[in-house]
CSV table of C-alpha atoms and ligand atoms in Angstrom, one decimal:
chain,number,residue,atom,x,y,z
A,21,UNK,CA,-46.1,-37.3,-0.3
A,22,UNK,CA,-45.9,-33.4,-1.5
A,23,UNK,CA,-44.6,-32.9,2.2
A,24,UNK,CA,-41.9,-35.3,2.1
A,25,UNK,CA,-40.7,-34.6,-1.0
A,26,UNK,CA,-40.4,-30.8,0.1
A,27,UNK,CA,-38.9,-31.5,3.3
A,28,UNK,CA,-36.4,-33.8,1.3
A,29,UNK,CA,-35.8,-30.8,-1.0
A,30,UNK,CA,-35.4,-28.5,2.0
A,31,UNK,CA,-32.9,-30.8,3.2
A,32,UNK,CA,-30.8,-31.2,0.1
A,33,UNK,CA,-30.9,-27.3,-0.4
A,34,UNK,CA,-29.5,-26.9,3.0
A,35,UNK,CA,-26.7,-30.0,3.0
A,36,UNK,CA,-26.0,-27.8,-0.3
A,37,UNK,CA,-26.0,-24.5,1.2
A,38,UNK,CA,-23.7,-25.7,4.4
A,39,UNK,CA,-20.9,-27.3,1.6
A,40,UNK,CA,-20.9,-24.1,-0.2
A,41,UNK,CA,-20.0,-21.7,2.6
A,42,UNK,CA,-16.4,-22.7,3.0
A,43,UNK,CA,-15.6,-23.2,7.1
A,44,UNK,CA,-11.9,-22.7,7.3
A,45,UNK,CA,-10.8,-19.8,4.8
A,46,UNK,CA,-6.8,-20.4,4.1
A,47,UNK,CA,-5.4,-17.2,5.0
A,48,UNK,CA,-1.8,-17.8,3.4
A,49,UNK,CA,-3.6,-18.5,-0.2
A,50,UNK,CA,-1.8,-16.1,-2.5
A,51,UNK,CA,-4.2,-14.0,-4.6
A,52,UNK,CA,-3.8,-14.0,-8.3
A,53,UNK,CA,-4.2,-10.6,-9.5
A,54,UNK,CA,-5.5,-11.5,-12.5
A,55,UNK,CA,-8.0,-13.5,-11.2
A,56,UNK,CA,-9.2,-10.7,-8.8
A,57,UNK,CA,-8.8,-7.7,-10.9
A,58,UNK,CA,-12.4,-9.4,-12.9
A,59,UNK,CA,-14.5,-9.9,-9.5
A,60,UNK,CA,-16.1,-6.4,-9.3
A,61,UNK,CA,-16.9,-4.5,-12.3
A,62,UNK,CA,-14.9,-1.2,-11.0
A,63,UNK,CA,-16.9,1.9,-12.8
A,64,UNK,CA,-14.6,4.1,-15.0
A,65,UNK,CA,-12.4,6.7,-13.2
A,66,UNK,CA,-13.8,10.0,-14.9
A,67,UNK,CA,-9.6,11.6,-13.8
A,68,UNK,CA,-10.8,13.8,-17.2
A,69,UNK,CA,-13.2,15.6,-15.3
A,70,UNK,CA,-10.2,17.3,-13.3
A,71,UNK,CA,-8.2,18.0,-16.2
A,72,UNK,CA,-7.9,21.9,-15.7
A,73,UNK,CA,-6.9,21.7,-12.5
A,74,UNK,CA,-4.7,18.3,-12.5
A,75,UNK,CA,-4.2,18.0,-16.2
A,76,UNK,CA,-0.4,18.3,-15.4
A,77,UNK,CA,-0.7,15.2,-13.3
A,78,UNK,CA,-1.9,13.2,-16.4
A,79,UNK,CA,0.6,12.6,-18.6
A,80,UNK,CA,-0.9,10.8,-22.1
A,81,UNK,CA,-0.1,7.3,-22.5
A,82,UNK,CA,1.6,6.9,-18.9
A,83,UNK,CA,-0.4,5.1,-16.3
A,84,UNK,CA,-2.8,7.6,-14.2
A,85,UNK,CA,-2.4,6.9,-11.1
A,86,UNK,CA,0.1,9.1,-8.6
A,87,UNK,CA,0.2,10.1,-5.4
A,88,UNK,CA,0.3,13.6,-7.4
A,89,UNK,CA,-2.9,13.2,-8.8
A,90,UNK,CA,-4.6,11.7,-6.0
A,91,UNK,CA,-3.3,14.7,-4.2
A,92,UNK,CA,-4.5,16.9,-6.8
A,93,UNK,CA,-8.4,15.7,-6.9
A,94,UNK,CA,-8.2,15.7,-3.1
A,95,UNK,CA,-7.0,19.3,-3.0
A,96,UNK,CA,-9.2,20.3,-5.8
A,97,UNK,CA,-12.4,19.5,-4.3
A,98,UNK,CA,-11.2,19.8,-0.4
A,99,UNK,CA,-11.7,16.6,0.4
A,100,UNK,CA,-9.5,16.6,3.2
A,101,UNK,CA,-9.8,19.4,5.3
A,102,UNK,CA,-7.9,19.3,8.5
A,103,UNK,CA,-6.7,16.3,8.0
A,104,UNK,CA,-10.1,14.1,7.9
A,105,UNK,CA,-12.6,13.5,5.5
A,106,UNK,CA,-15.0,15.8,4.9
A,107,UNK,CA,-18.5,13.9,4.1
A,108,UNK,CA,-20.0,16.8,2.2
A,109,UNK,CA,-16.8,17.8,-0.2
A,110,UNK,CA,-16.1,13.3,-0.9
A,111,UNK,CA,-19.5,12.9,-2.1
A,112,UNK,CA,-19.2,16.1,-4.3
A,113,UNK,CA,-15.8,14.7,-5.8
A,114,UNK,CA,-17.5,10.7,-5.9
A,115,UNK,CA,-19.5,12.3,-8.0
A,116,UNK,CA,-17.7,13.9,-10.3
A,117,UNK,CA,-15.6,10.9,-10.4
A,118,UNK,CA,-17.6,8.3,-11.0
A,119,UNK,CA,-21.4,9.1,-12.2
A,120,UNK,CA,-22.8,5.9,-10.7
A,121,UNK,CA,-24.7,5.9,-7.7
A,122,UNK,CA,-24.7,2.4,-6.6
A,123,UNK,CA,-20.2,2.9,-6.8
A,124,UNK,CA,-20.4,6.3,-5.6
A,125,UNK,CA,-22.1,5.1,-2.4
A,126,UNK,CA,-19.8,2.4,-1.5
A,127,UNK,CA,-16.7,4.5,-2.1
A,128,UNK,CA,-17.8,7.0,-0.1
A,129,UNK,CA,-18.9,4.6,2.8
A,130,UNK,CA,-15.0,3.2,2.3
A,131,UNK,CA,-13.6,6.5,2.3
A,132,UNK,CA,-15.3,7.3,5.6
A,133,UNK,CA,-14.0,4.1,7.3
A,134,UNK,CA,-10.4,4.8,6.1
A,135,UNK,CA,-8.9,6.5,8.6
A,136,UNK,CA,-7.1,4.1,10.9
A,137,UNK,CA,-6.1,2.4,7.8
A,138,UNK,CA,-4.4,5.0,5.9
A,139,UNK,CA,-2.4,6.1,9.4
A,140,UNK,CA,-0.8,2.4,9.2
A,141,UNK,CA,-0.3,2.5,5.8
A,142,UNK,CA,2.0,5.6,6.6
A,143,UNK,CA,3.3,4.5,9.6
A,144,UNK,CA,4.3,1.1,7.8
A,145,UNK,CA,6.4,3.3,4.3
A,146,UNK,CA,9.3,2.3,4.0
A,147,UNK,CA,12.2,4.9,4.4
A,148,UNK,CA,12.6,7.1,1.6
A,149,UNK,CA,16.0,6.9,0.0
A,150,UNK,CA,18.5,9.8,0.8
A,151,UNK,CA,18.5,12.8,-0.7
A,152,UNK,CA,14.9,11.9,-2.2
A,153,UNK,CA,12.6,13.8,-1.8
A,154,UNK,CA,8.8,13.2,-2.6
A,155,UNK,CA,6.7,15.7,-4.6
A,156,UNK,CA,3.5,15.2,-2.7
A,157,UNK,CA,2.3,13.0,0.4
A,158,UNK,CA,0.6,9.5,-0.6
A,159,UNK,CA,-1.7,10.5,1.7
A,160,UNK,CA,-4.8,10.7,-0.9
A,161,UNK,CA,-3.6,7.6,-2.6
A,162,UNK,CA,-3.7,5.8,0.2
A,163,UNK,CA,-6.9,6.5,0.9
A,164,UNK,CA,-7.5,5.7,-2.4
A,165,UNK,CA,-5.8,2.2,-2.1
A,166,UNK,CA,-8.0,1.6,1.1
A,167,UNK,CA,-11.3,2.6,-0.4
A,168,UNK,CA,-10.4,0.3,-3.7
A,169,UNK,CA,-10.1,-2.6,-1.0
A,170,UNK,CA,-13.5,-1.6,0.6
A,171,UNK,CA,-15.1,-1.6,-2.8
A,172,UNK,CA,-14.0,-5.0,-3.6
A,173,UNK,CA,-15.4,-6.2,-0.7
A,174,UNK,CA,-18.7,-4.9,-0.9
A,175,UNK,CA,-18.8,-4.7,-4.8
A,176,UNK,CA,-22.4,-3.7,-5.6
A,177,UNK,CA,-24.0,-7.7,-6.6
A,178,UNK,CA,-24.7,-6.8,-10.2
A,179,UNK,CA,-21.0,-5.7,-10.9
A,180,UNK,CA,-20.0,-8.9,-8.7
A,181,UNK,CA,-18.7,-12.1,-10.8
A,182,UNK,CA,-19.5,-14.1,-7.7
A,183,UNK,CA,-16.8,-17.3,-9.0
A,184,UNK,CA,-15.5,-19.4,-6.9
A,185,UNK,CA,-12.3,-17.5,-6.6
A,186,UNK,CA,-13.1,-14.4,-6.7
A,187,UNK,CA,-15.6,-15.2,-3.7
A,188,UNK,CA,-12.6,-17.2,-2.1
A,189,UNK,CA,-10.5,-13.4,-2.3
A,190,UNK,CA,-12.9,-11.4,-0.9
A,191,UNK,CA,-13.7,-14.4,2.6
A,192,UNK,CA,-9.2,-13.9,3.0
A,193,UNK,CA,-9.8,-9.8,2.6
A,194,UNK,CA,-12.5,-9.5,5.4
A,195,UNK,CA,-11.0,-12.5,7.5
A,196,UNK,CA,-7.4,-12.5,6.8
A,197,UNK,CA,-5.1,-9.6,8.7
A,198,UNK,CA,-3.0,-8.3,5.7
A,199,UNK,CA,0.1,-10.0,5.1
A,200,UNK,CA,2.6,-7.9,6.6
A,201,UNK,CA,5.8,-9.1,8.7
A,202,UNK,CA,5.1,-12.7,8.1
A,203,UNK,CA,2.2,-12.3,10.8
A,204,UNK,CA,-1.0,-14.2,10.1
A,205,UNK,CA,-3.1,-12.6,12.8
A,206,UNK,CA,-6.8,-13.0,12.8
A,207,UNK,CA,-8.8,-10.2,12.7
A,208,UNK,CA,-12.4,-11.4,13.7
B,2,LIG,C1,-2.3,20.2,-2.3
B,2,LIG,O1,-2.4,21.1,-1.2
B,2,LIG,C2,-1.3,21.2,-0.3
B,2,LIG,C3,-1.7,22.2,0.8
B,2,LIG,O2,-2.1,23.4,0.2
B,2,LIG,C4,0.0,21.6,-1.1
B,2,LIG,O3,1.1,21.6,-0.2
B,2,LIG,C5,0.2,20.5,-2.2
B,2,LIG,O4,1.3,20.9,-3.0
B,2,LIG,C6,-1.0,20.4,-3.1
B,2,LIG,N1,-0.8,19.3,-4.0
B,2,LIG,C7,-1.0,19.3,-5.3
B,2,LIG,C8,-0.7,18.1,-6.1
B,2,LIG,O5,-1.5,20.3,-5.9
């Protein structure tokens, strides 16, 4: 009796298990950013800690985030040196940054897989208009944008909201080719 009833519990925890993993995820779902921007608990980004070198990049009251400040960080803790990552210098700056090791690990382990991503995101700019001409490279905030991405998709489980559609966002980001030129090209 104890047997069937376990086996009959195994059953209905597995019919359950199958309905919950979606088969098909709907690659041309639109994500609302409001929804998303809750699913990971992003920790706090520390910018203050580079205020004597990149204070001029932080104007009060106006959004942080440049390619100028990016730039900035990056330069000030040589992050990039010839043109890649270096392992040693990212962690040093994660460090700073953040002051969370479970977020400082995955960033960095974004960061590090960045590369071929950040060389389409520049490949795929749009032409500057004429006579523009930009103050620094979005280089470091692309890598930025990239390792934000990674982060979400491997958000640390106890800053994870795990909901339904926040789960939903994260199945499109690692099986979903980004929308770009109306493509909708698998990537796995
Ligand atoms: C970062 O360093 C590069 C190379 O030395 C320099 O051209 C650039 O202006 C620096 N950017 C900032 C924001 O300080």
């Amino acid at each position: 009796m104890a047997r069937q009833i376990a086996i009959a519990l195994l059953i209905c925890s597995l019919v359950a298990m199958a309905s919950s993993i979606p088969i098909d995820v709907d690659c041309t779902r639109r994500q609302d950013f409001n929804v998303v921007k809750d699913c990971c608990a992003y920790p706090t980004f520390r910018f203050d800690q580079f205020k004597s070198q990149c204070g001029k990049y932080m104007p009060v009251g106006a959004p942080r985030i440049s390619p100028c400040l990016y730039e900035c960080i990056f330069n000030a803790t040589n992050t990039v040196v010839n043109g890649a990552i270096n392992p040693d210098n990212a962690r040093l700056m994660l460090e700073k940054l953040f002051g969370n090791q479970d977020f400082e690990e995955v960033y960095f382990n974004g960061l590090m897989g960045c590369s071929d991503s950040v060389q389409e995101m520049l490949s795929n700019r749009r032409p500057r208009p004429q006579g523009k001409t930009e103050q620094c490279s979005p280089f470091a905030i692309f890598y930025g944008f990239c390792a934000q991405r990674y982060v979400f998709n491997h958000c640390p489980s106890s800053s994870w909201s795990g909901t339904e559609s926040c789960e939903m966002a994260r199945l499109q980001n690692m099986n979903c080719a980004k929308p770009s030129r109306g493509s909708s090209r698998r990537l796995l």
